[in-house]
């Protein structure tokens, strides 16, 4: 069943709403209970006090009764001075039952709540005549309902604030898990601590750590395999090339064989670059504009194949060799598919609180099928249907890894007038430690 859009989407908000609803519901029930039962409880206690006062009055000597009556506010009524009783449920029944239980079954009680409120009690078991007993206002009856509601609302808000803090603490392990998963997805080595973890999350953390270990082990095995294949192939290729050069023949067949060997050698270089990926390279302050000019210079020796559009960029921490590999991959890829119409731009963008450097390599080639713009960054993937050519399919994977290693990202865009733009964003001034990945 799909969750409705109006329903809270996060675990934190759902838990907070649940706590808030439960607290408010419990306070509402408490308020109803007080309104229905608090008066009953107080009136029973008041009836008991009246019964004790009347017993004390009738048990005293005749000479002392006036003093007791004056102290307790009692008035002895005779004849027609006793008014008819009013019915106020449930108070009338409470007074009647309580007095009969305290003073005898033949006790009569008349209740009036207005002008002024009083009880008239006749208890034949104690003495003749009616006794008028004053009624005092109930503490809750004198309050307005909104003041009571205000107190309950304040209690509810305090409970909600406490729940907010409590749920935030519960949500911390989940946030830590999300952060670790993202770090692992970016190729960083990360483990979650289980020593200070709630028991409910311990097994989840253990499973995540095991998964991270398995992923890293698979990566190490892949690197070992690729390194072995590259090493095993390079030796016979070197011998083959040396043999061809010693033949001294320059016919077309020999030239084709040399070109094939060079292509295979370039493929092996891509394999090795993908394996090593620059993770052990030190970070240094680099002038990116000068680095771009240095990389583009060999391409522009005889004719300008790569046009530069560079704005002033302050030096910032980079891995120099890795960034040169990134630029060579992007520029070489653009030249292979667009000839001489390649442009490289570099500039600073973003606001002052979070500036970043944009490095853009643009060409006028055939572009890439929009459905392949994301998948083409995967290793051994090429956009051959739109940009036919040869290669290992590792060039853009290496570019993405190097950009991520510097805390940045890379994206491909088809240009409006044809061609492709590879845009790399790098945070300006982010110094990464050597073991950041």
PDB file of C-alpha atoms in Angstrom, residues 55-331:
ATOM      1  CA  UNK A  55     -23.009  15.175  64.605  1.00  0.00           C
ATOM      2  CA  UNK A  56     -20.800  17.504  66.604  1.00  0.00           C
ATOM      3  CA  UNK A  57     -23.602  20.083  66.786  1.00  0.00           C
ATOM      4  CA  UNK A  58     -26.249  17.697  68.090  1.00  0.00           C
ATOM      5  CA  UNK A  59     -23.839  15.917  70.418  1.00  0.00           C
ATOM      6  CA  UNK A  60     -22.820  19.154  72.160  1.00  0.00           C
ATOM      7  CA  UNK A  61     -24.502  20.590  75.220  1.00  0.00           C
ATOM      8  CA  UNK A  62     -27.376  22.980  74.612  1.00  0.00           C
ATOM      9  CA  UNK A  63     -25.260  25.872  75.865  1.00  0.00           C
ATOM     10  CA  UNK A  64     -22.419  25.151  73.383  1.00  0.00           C
ATOM     11  CA  UNK A  65     -24.462  24.602  70.234  1.00  0.00           C
ATOM     12  CA  UNK A  66     -24.701  28.300  69.394  1.00  0.00           C
ATOM     13  CA  UNK A  67     -20.910  28.589  69.388  1.00  0.00           C
ATOM     14  CA  UNK A  68     -20.558  25.536  67.116  1.00  0.00           C
ATOM     15  CA  UNK A  69     -23.273  26.843  64.794  1.00  0.00           C
ATOM     16  CA  UNK A  70     -21.587  30.229  64.531  1.00  0.00           C
ATOM     17  CA  UNK A  71     -18.187  28.683  63.842  1.00  0.00           C
ATOM     18  CA  UNK A  72     -19.509  26.302  61.184  1.00  0.00           C
ATOM     19  CA  UNK A  73     -22.025  28.698  59.640  1.00  0.00           C
ATOM     20  CA  UNK A  74     -24.987  26.499  60.649  1.00  0.00           C
ATOM     21  CA  UNK A  75     -28.475  27.941  60.904  1.00  0.00           C
ATOM     22  CA  UNK A  76     -31.377  26.101  62.525  1.00  0.00           C
ATOM     23  CA  UNK A  77     -34.565  26.531  60.476  1.00  0.00           C
ATOM     24  CA  UNK A  78     -38.094  25.831  61.676  1.00  0.00           C
ATOM     25  CA  UNK A  79     -41.456  25.771  59.980  1.00  0.00           C
ATOM     26  CA  UNK A  80     -41.852  27.116  56.469  1.00  0.00           C
ATOM     27  CA  UNK A  81     -38.346  28.560  56.243  1.00  0.00           C
ATOM     28  CA  UNK A  82     -37.133  25.469  54.401  1.00  0.00           C
ATOM     29  CA  UNK A  83     -37.356  25.922  50.592  1.00  0.00           C
ATOM     30  CA  UNK A  84     -38.089  23.178  48.112  1.00  0.00           C
ATOM     31  CA  UNK A  85     -34.996  21.323  46.853  1.00  0.00           C
ATOM     32  CA  UNK A  86     -33.502  21.660  43.362  1.00  0.00           C
ATOM     33  CA  UNK A  87     -32.404  18.758  41.210  1.00  0.00           C
ATOM     34  CA  UNK A  88     -28.790  18.993  40.096  1.00  0.00           C
ATOM     35  CA  UNK A  89     -27.495  15.708  38.725  1.00  0.00           C
ATOM     36  CA  UNK A  90     -25.391  14.102  39.998  1.00  0.00           C
ATOM     37  CA  UNK A  91     -24.885  16.370  43.019  1.00  0.00           C
ATOM     38  CA  UNK A  92     -28.393  15.998  44.527  1.00  0.00           C
ATOM     39  CA  UNK A  93     -28.126  12.219  44.557  1.00  0.00           C
ATOM     40  CA  UNK A  94     -24.593  12.364  45.962  1.00  0.00           C
ATOM     41  CA  UNK A  95     -25.613  14.515  48.922  1.00  0.00           C
ATOM     42  CA  UNK A  96     -28.754  12.463  49.540  1.00  0.00           C
ATOM     43  CA  UNK A  97     -26.980   9.091  49.525  1.00  0.00           C
ATOM     44  CA  UNK A  98     -23.971  10.290  51.494  1.00  0.00           C
ATOM     45  CA  UNK A  99     -26.080  11.917  54.237  1.00  0.00           C
ATOM     46  CA  UNK A 100     -28.338   8.873  54.566  1.00  0.00           C
ATOM     47  CA  UNK A 101     -25.277   6.659  54.842  1.00  0.00           C
ATOM     48  CA  UNK A 102     -23.729   8.925  57.488  1.00  0.00           C
ATOM     49  CA  UNK A 103     -26.789  10.097  59.480  1.00  0.00           C
ATOM     50  CA  UNK A 104     -29.428   7.424  58.921  1.00  0.00           C
ATOM     51  CA  UNK A 105     -31.875   6.244  56.272  1.00  0.00           C
ATOM     52  CA  UNK A 106     -34.592   8.697  57.322  1.00  0.00           C
ATOM     53  CA  UNK A 107     -32.375  11.749  56.696  1.00  0.00           C
ATOM     54  CA  UNK A 108     -33.765  14.326  54.258  1.00  0.00           C
ATOM     55  CA  UNK A 109     -31.623  16.637  52.134  1.00  0.00           C
ATOM     56  CA  UNK A 110     -32.629  19.634  50.067  1.00  0.00           C
ATOM     57  CA  UNK A 111     -30.108  21.304  47.751  1.00  0.00           C
ATOM     58  CA  UNK A 112     -30.185  24.762  46.274  1.00  0.00           C
ATOM     59  CA  UNK A 113     -27.366  26.032  44.061  1.00  0.00           C
ATOM     60  CA  UNK A 114     -28.558  29.638  43.722  1.00  0.00           C
ATOM     61  CA  UNK A 115     -28.957  32.691  45.970  1.00  0.00           C
ATOM     62  CA  UNK A 116     -27.103  31.602  48.064  1.00  0.00           C
ATOM     63  CA  UNK A 117     -26.025  27.952  47.605  1.00  0.00           C
ATOM     64  CA  UNK A 118     -26.808  25.848  50.677  1.00  0.00           C
ATOM     65  CA  UNK A 119     -27.847  22.441  51.989  1.00  0.00           C
ATOM     66  CA  UNK A 120     -30.860  21.882  54.236  1.00  0.00           C
ATOM     67  CA  UNK A 121     -30.542  18.696  56.257  1.00  0.00           C
ATOM     68  CA  UNK A 122     -33.021  17.061  58.642  1.00  0.00           C
ATOM     69  CA  UNK A 123     -31.679  14.095  60.590  1.00  0.00           C
ATOM     70  CA  UNK A 124     -34.311  12.668  62.994  1.00  0.00           C
ATOM     71  CA  UNK A 125     -31.713  10.323  64.433  1.00  0.00           C
ATOM     72  CA  UNK A 126     -29.780  13.326  65.761  1.00  0.00           C
ATOM     73  CA  UNK A 127     -32.447  15.854  66.594  1.00  0.00           C
ATOM     74  CA  UNK A 128     -35.573  17.666  65.445  1.00  0.00           C
ATOM     75  CA  UNK A 129     -35.584  20.492  62.888  1.00  0.00           C
ATOM     76  CA  UNK A 130     -33.754  21.488  59.724  1.00  0.00           C
ATOM     77  CA  UNK A 131     -30.163  22.689  59.639  1.00  0.00           C
ATOM     78  CA  UNK A 132     -28.993  25.023  56.907  1.00  0.00           C
ATOM     79  CA  UNK A 133     -25.389  24.300  55.896  1.00  0.00           C
ATOM     80  CA  UNK A 134     -23.544  26.727  53.547  1.00  0.00           C
ATOM     81  CA  UNK A 135     -22.059  25.407  50.286  1.00  0.00           C
ATOM     82  CA  UNK A 136     -18.651  26.704  49.237  1.00  0.00           C
ATOM     83  CA  UNK A 137     -17.595  26.910  45.578  1.00  0.00           C
ATOM     84  CA  UNK A 138     -15.670  23.992  44.126  1.00  0.00           C
ATOM     85  CA  UNK A 139     -12.149  24.984  43.066  1.00  0.00           C
ATOM     86  CA  UNK A 140     -12.607  23.647  39.515  1.00  0.00           C
ATOM     87  CA  UNK A 141     -16.154  24.975  39.159  1.00  0.00           C
ATOM     88  CA  UNK A 142     -14.931  28.511  39.605  1.00  0.00           C
ATOM     89  CA  UNK A 143     -12.372  28.251  36.820  1.00  0.00           C
ATOM     90  CA  UNK A 144     -13.116  28.923  33.196  1.00  0.00           C
ATOM     91  CA  UNK A 145     -12.748  25.948  30.903  1.00  0.00           C
ATOM     92  CA  UNK A 146     -10.133  27.699  28.770  1.00  0.00           C
ATOM     93  CA  UNK A 147      -7.760  28.034  31.710  1.00  0.00           C
ATOM     94  CA  UNK A 148      -7.977  24.297  32.307  1.00  0.00           C
ATOM     95  CA  UNK A 149      -7.425  23.683  28.608  1.00  0.00           C
ATOM     96  CA  UNK A 150      -4.468  26.066  28.707  1.00  0.00           C
ATOM     97  CA  UNK A 151      -2.791  24.015  31.400  1.00  0.00           C
ATOM     98  CA  UNK A 152      -3.338  20.825  29.444  1.00  0.00           C
ATOM     99  CA  UNK A 153      -2.000  22.453  26.276  1.00  0.00           C
ATOM    100  CA  UNK A 154       1.123  23.586  28.127  1.00  0.00           C
ATOM    101  CA  UNK A 155       1.633  20.071  29.456  1.00  0.00           C
ATOM    102  CA  UNK A 156       1.122  18.684  25.946  1.00  0.00           C
ATOM    103  CA  UNK A 157       3.702  21.068  24.468  1.00  0.00           C
ATOM    104  CA  UNK A 158       6.202  20.197  27.183  1.00  0.00           C
ATOM    105  CA  UNK A 159       5.633  16.501  26.529  1.00  0.00           C
ATOM    106  CA  UNK A 160       6.073  17.057  22.796  1.00  0.00           C
ATOM    107  CA  UNK A 161       9.348  18.923  23.335  1.00  0.00           C
ATOM    108  CA  UNK A 162      10.605  16.076  25.489  1.00  0.00           C
ATOM    109  CA  UNK A 163       9.497  13.600  22.827  1.00  0.00           C
ATOM    110  CA  UNK A 164      11.346  15.661  20.182  1.00  0.00           C
ATOM    111  CA  UNK A 165      14.599  15.303  22.101  1.00  0.00           C
ATOM    112  CA  UNK A 166      13.975  11.616  22.769  1.00  0.00           C
ATOM    113  CA  UNK A 167      13.093  10.791  19.155  1.00  0.00           C
ATOM    114  CA  UNK A 168      16.089  12.788  17.904  1.00  0.00           C
ATOM    115  CA  UNK A 169      18.340  10.548  19.970  1.00  0.00           C
ATOM    116  CA  UNK A 170      16.611   7.478  18.563  1.00  0.00           C
ATOM    117  CA  UNK A 171      17.058   8.825  15.035  1.00  0.00           C
ATOM    118  CA  UNK A 172      20.815   9.363  15.332  1.00  0.00           C
ATOM    119  CA  UNK A 173      21.794   5.723  14.555  1.00  0.00           C
ATOM    120  CA  UNK A 174      19.693   5.844  11.379  1.00  0.00           C
ATOM    121  CA  UNK A 175      21.342   9.092  10.261  1.00  0.00           C
ATOM    122  CA  UNK A 176      24.738   7.538  10.932  1.00  0.00           C
ATOM    123  CA  UNK A 177      23.783   4.523   8.824  1.00  0.00           C
ATOM    124  CA  UNK A 178      22.620   6.745   5.934  1.00  0.00           C
ATOM    125  CA  UNK A 179      25.865   8.741   6.033  1.00  0.00           C
ATOM    126  CA  UNK A 180      27.982   5.577   6.099  1.00  0.00           C
ATOM    127  CA  UNK A 181      26.048   4.092   3.165  1.00  0.00           C
ATOM    128  CA  UNK A 182      26.681   7.238   1.105  1.00  0.00           C
ATOM    129  CA  UNK A 183      30.364   7.203   1.998  1.00  0.00           C
ATOM    130  CA  UNK A 184      30.609   3.559   0.974  1.00  0.00           C
ATOM    131  CA  UNK A 185      28.834   4.343  -2.292  1.00  0.00           C
ATOM    132  CA  UNK A 186      31.519   6.956  -3.041  1.00  0.00           C
ATOM    133  CA  UNK A 187      34.252   4.354  -2.637  1.00  0.00           C
ATOM    134  CA  UNK A 188      35.405   5.328   0.845  1.00  0.00           C
ATOM    135  CA  UNK A 189      36.295   2.779   3.497  1.00  0.00           C
ATOM    136  CA  UNK A 190      33.894   3.163   6.411  1.00  0.00           C
ATOM    137  CA  UNK A 191      32.855   1.089   9.423  1.00  0.00           C
ATOM    138  CA  UNK A 192      30.081   1.714  11.940  1.00  0.00           C
ATOM    139  CA  UNK A 193      30.840   1.465  15.681  1.00  0.00           C
ATOM    140  CA  UNK A 194      28.748  -1.083  17.551  1.00  0.00           C
ATOM    141  CA  UNK A 195      30.050  -0.441  21.068  1.00  0.00           C
ATOM    142  CA  UNK A 196      27.794   2.560  21.783  1.00  0.00           C
ATOM    143  CA  UNK A 197      24.876   1.446  19.606  1.00  0.00           C
ATOM    144  CA  UNK A 198      21.363   0.524  20.819  1.00  0.00           C
ATOM    145  CA  UNK A 199      20.797  -3.216  20.787  1.00  0.00           C
ATOM    146  CA  UNK A 200      18.126  -2.895  18.072  1.00  0.00           C
ATOM    147  CA  UNK A 201      20.674  -1.356  15.679  1.00  0.00           C
ATOM    148  CA  UNK A 202      23.645  -3.553  16.589  1.00  0.00           C
ATOM    149  CA  UNK A 203      22.720  -6.329  14.157  1.00  0.00           C
ATOM    150  CA  UNK A 204      22.054  -3.784  11.407  1.00  0.00           C
ATOM    151  CA  UNK A 205      25.466  -2.199  11.978  1.00  0.00           C
ATOM    152  CA  UNK A 206      27.147  -5.617  11.992  1.00  0.00           C
ATOM    153  CA  UNK A 207      25.454  -6.520   8.697  1.00  0.00           C
ATOM    154  CA  UNK A 208      26.533  -3.181   7.181  1.00  0.00           C
ATOM    155  CA  UNK A 209      30.135  -3.645   8.311  1.00  0.00           C
ATOM    156  CA  UNK A 210      30.177  -7.141   6.845  1.00  0.00           C
ATOM    157  CA  UNK A 211      28.768  -5.825   3.573  1.00  0.00           C
ATOM    158  CA  UNK A 212      31.408  -3.072   3.468  1.00  0.00           C
ATOM    159  CA  UNK A 213      34.125  -5.649   4.070  1.00  0.00           C
ATOM    160  CA  UNK A 214      32.762  -7.859   1.280  1.00  0.00           C
ATOM    161  CA  UNK A 215      32.606  -4.911  -1.127  1.00  0.00           C
ATOM    162  CA  UNK A 216      36.186  -3.905  -0.370  1.00  0.00           C
ATOM    163  CA  UNK A 217      37.381  -7.491  -0.674  1.00  0.00           C
ATOM    164  CA  UNK A 218      35.686  -7.784  -4.069  1.00  0.00           C
ATOM    165  CA  UNK A 219      37.370  -4.538  -5.135  1.00  0.00           C
ATOM    166  CA  UNK A 220      40.781  -5.794  -4.025  1.00  0.00           C
ATOM    167  CA  UNK A 221      40.296  -9.044  -5.907  1.00  0.00           C
ATOM    168  CA  UNK A 222      39.231  -7.125  -9.022  1.00  0.00           C
ATOM    169  CA  UNK A 223      42.275  -4.876  -8.832  1.00  0.00           C
ATOM    170  CA  UNK A 224      44.551  -7.854  -8.340  1.00  0.00           C
ATOM    171  CA  UNK A 225      43.036  -9.601 -11.353  1.00  0.00           C
ATOM    172  CA  UNK A 226      43.315  -6.557 -13.612  1.00  0.00           C
ATOM    173  CA  UNK A 227      46.856  -5.880 -12.478  1.00  0.00           C
ATOM    174  CA  UNK A 228      47.827  -9.464 -13.204  1.00  0.00           C
ATOM    175  CA  UNK A 229      46.248  -9.423 -16.656  1.00  0.00           C
ATOM    176  CA  UNK A 230      47.870  -6.089 -17.521  1.00  0.00           C
ATOM    177  CA  UNK A 231      51.282  -7.273 -16.349  1.00  0.00           C
ATOM    178  CA  UNK A 232      51.048 -10.596 -18.170  1.00  0.00           C
ATOM    179  CA  UNK A 233      50.038  -8.936 -21.446  1.00  0.00           C
ATOM    180  CA  UNK A 234      52.561  -6.124 -21.404  1.00  0.00           C
ATOM    181  CA  UNK A 235      55.636  -8.366 -21.445  1.00  0.00           C
ATOM    182  CA  UNK A 236      54.786 -10.279 -24.666  1.00  0.00           C
ATOM    183  CA  UNK A 237      53.598  -7.049 -26.296  1.00  0.00           C
ATOM    184  CA  UNK A 238      56.953  -5.433 -25.577  1.00  0.00           C
ATOM    185  CA  UNK A 239      58.814  -8.399 -27.067  1.00  0.00           C
ATOM    186  CA  UNK A 240      56.546  -8.365 -30.133  1.00  0.00           C
ATOM    187  CA  UNK A 241      57.100  -4.680 -30.747  1.00  0.00           C
ATOM    188  CA  UNK A 242      60.855  -5.043 -30.366  1.00  0.00           C
ATOM    189  CA  UNK A 243      60.833  -7.903 -32.874  1.00  0.00           C
ATOM    190  CA  UNK A 244      58.899  -5.822 -35.395  1.00  0.00           C
ATOM    191  CA  UNK A 245      61.323  -2.930 -35.063  1.00  0.00           C
ATOM    192  CA  UNK A 246      64.300  -5.247 -35.554  1.00  0.00           C
ATOM    193  CA  UNK A 247      62.771  -6.578 -38.778  1.00  0.00           C
ATOM    194  CA  UNK A 248      63.537  -3.243 -40.394  1.00  0.00           C
ATOM    195  CA  UNK A 249      60.615  -3.575 -42.762  1.00  0.00           C
ATOM    196  CA  UNK A 250      58.305  -0.631 -43.269  1.00  0.00           C
ATOM    197  CA  UNK A 251      55.560  -2.195 -45.307  1.00  0.00           C
ATOM    198  CA  UNK A 252      51.909  -1.505 -44.550  1.00  0.00           C
ATOM    199  CA  UNK A 253      51.457  -4.805 -42.711  1.00  0.00           C
ATOM    200  CA  UNK A 254      54.216  -3.947 -40.255  1.00  0.00           C
ATOM    201  CA  UNK A 255      52.810  -0.443 -39.689  1.00  0.00           C
ATOM    202  CA  UNK A 256      49.359  -1.872 -38.977  1.00  0.00           C
ATOM    203  CA  UNK A 257      50.828  -4.330 -36.494  1.00  0.00           C
ATOM    204  CA  UNK A 258      52.691  -1.505 -34.711  1.00  0.00           C
ATOM    205  CA  UNK A 259      49.489   0.556 -34.479  1.00  0.00           C
ATOM    206  CA  UNK A 260      47.633  -2.432 -33.050  1.00  0.00           C
ATOM    207  CA  UNK A 261      50.349  -2.891 -30.461  1.00  0.00           C
ATOM    208  CA  UNK A 262      50.152   0.804 -29.539  1.00  0.00           C
ATOM    209  CA  UNK A 263      46.375   0.521 -29.149  1.00  0.00           C
ATOM    210  CA  UNK A 264      46.763  -2.527 -26.922  1.00  0.00           C
ATOM    211  CA  UNK A 265      49.434  -0.703 -24.915  1.00  0.00           C
ATOM    212  CA  UNK A 266      47.058   2.258 -24.445  1.00  0.00           C
ATOM    213  CA  UNK A 267      44.356  -0.133 -23.259  1.00  0.00           C
ATOM    214  CA  UNK A 268      46.744  -1.566 -20.678  1.00  0.00           C
ATOM    215  CA  UNK A 269      47.577   1.974 -19.532  1.00  0.00           C
ATOM    216  CA  UNK A 270      43.853   2.566 -18.943  1.00  0.00           C
ATOM    217  CA  UNK A 271      43.612  -0.652 -16.937  1.00  0.00           C
ATOM    218  CA  UNK A 272      46.532   0.349 -14.748  1.00  0.00           C
ATOM    219  CA  UNK A 273      45.209   3.888 -14.281  1.00  0.00           C
ATOM    220  CA  UNK A 274      41.827   2.508 -13.228  1.00  0.00           C
ATOM    221  CA  UNK A 275      43.489   0.174 -10.725  1.00  0.00           C
ATOM    222  CA  UNK A 276      45.814   2.745  -9.150  1.00  0.00           C
ATOM    223  CA  UNK A 277      43.317   5.658  -9.240  1.00  0.00           C
ATOM    224  CA  UNK A 278      45.657   8.015  -7.342  1.00  0.00           C
ATOM    225  CA  UNK A 279      44.476   7.173  -3.853  1.00  0.00           C
ATOM    226  CA  UNK A 280      48.043   7.194  -2.488  1.00  0.00           C
ATOM    227  CA  UNK A 281      48.991  10.474  -4.166  1.00  0.00           C
ATOM    228  CA  UNK A 282      49.669  13.435  -1.896  1.00  0.00           C
ATOM    229  CA  UNK A 283      47.577  16.614  -2.019  1.00  0.00           C
ATOM    230  CA  UNK A 284      49.209  19.922  -2.963  1.00  0.00           C
ATOM    231  CA  UNK A 285      48.227  23.484  -3.843  1.00  0.00           C
ATOM    232  CA  UNK A 286      47.730  23.550  -7.622  1.00  0.00           C
ATOM    233  CA  UNK A 287      47.002  26.369 -10.066  1.00  0.00           C
ATOM    234  CA  UNK A 288      44.311  24.660 -12.137  1.00  0.00           C
ATOM    235  CA  UNK A 289      44.564  27.133 -15.026  1.00  0.00           C
ATOM    236  CA  UNK A 290      48.281  26.442 -15.425  1.00  0.00           C
ATOM    237  CA  UNK A 291      47.627  22.715 -15.185  1.00  0.00           C
ATOM    238  CA  UNK A 292      45.054  22.943 -17.996  1.00  0.00           C
ATOM    239  CA  UNK A 293      47.548  24.850 -20.195  1.00  0.00           C
ATOM    240  CA  UNK A 294      50.199  22.234 -19.447  1.00  0.00           C
ATOM    241  CA  UNK A 295      47.891  19.370 -20.452  1.00  0.00           C
ATOM    242  CA  UNK A 296      46.564  21.134 -23.573  1.00  0.00           C
ATOM    243  CA  UNK A 297      50.011  22.167 -24.887  1.00  0.00           C
ATOM    244  CA  UNK A 298      50.910  18.810 -26.547  1.00  0.00           C
ATOM    245  CA  UNK A 299      47.579  18.787 -28.392  1.00  0.00           C
ATOM    246  CA  UNK A 300      48.229  22.279 -29.830  1.00  0.00           C
ATOM    247  CA  UNK A 301      51.817  21.824 -31.071  1.00  0.00           C
ATOM    248  CA  UNK A 302      51.121  21.968 -34.826  1.00  0.00           C
ATOM    249  CA  UNK A 303      47.580  23.323 -34.890  1.00  0.00           C
ATOM    250  CA  UNK A 304      45.200  24.628 -32.262  1.00  0.00           C
ATOM    251  CA  UNK A 305      42.943  21.677 -31.552  1.00  0.00           C
ATOM    252  CA  UNK A 306      41.960  22.686 -28.021  1.00  0.00           C
ATOM    253  CA  UNK A 307      40.743  26.233 -27.357  1.00  0.00           C
ATOM    254  CA  UNK A 308      41.108  27.468 -23.796  1.00  0.00           C
ATOM    255  CA  UNK A 309      38.744  29.796 -21.947  1.00  0.00           C
ATOM    256  CA  UNK A 310      40.252  30.133 -18.490  1.00  0.00           C
ATOM    257  CA  UNK A 311      39.274  32.603 -15.781  1.00  0.00           C
ATOM    258  CA  UNK A 312      41.467  33.401 -12.749  1.00  0.00           C
ATOM    259  CA  UNK A 313      41.237  30.595 -10.180  1.00  0.00           C
ATOM    260  CA  UNK A 314      43.141  30.731  -6.886  1.00  0.00           C
ATOM    261  CA  UNK A 315      45.369  27.718  -6.163  1.00  0.00           C
ATOM    262  CA  UNK A 316      43.569  25.050  -4.152  1.00  0.00           C
ATOM    263  CA  UNK A 317      44.366  21.507  -2.922  1.00  0.00           C
ATOM    264  CA  UNK A 318      44.453  18.879  -5.685  1.00  0.00           C
ATOM    265  CA  UNK A 319      46.198  15.651  -6.598  1.00  0.00           C
ATOM    266  CA  UNK A 320      48.241  16.908  -9.544  1.00  0.00           C
ATOM    267  CA  UNK A 321      48.874  13.637 -11.404  1.00  0.00           C
ATOM    268  CA  UNK A 322      45.280  12.487 -10.974  1.00  0.00           C
ATOM    269  CA  UNK A 323      43.913  15.791 -12.279  1.00  0.00           C
ATOM    270  CA  UNK A 324      46.218  15.582 -15.312  1.00  0.00           C
ATOM    271  CA  UNK A 325      44.843  12.112 -15.984  1.00  0.00           C
ATOM    272  CA  UNK A 326      41.294  13.470 -15.678  1.00  0.00           C
ATOM    273  CA  UNK A 327      42.021  16.268 -18.166  1.00  0.00           C
ATOM    274  CA  UNK A 328      43.801  13.963 -20.611  1.00  0.00           C
ATOM    275  CA  UNK A 329      40.906  11.520 -20.552  1.00  0.00           C
ATOM    276  CA  UNK A 330      38.291  14.215 -21.187  1.00  0.00           C
ATOM    277  CA  UNK A 331      40.284  16.104 -23.839  1.00  0.00           C
TER     278      UNK A 331
END
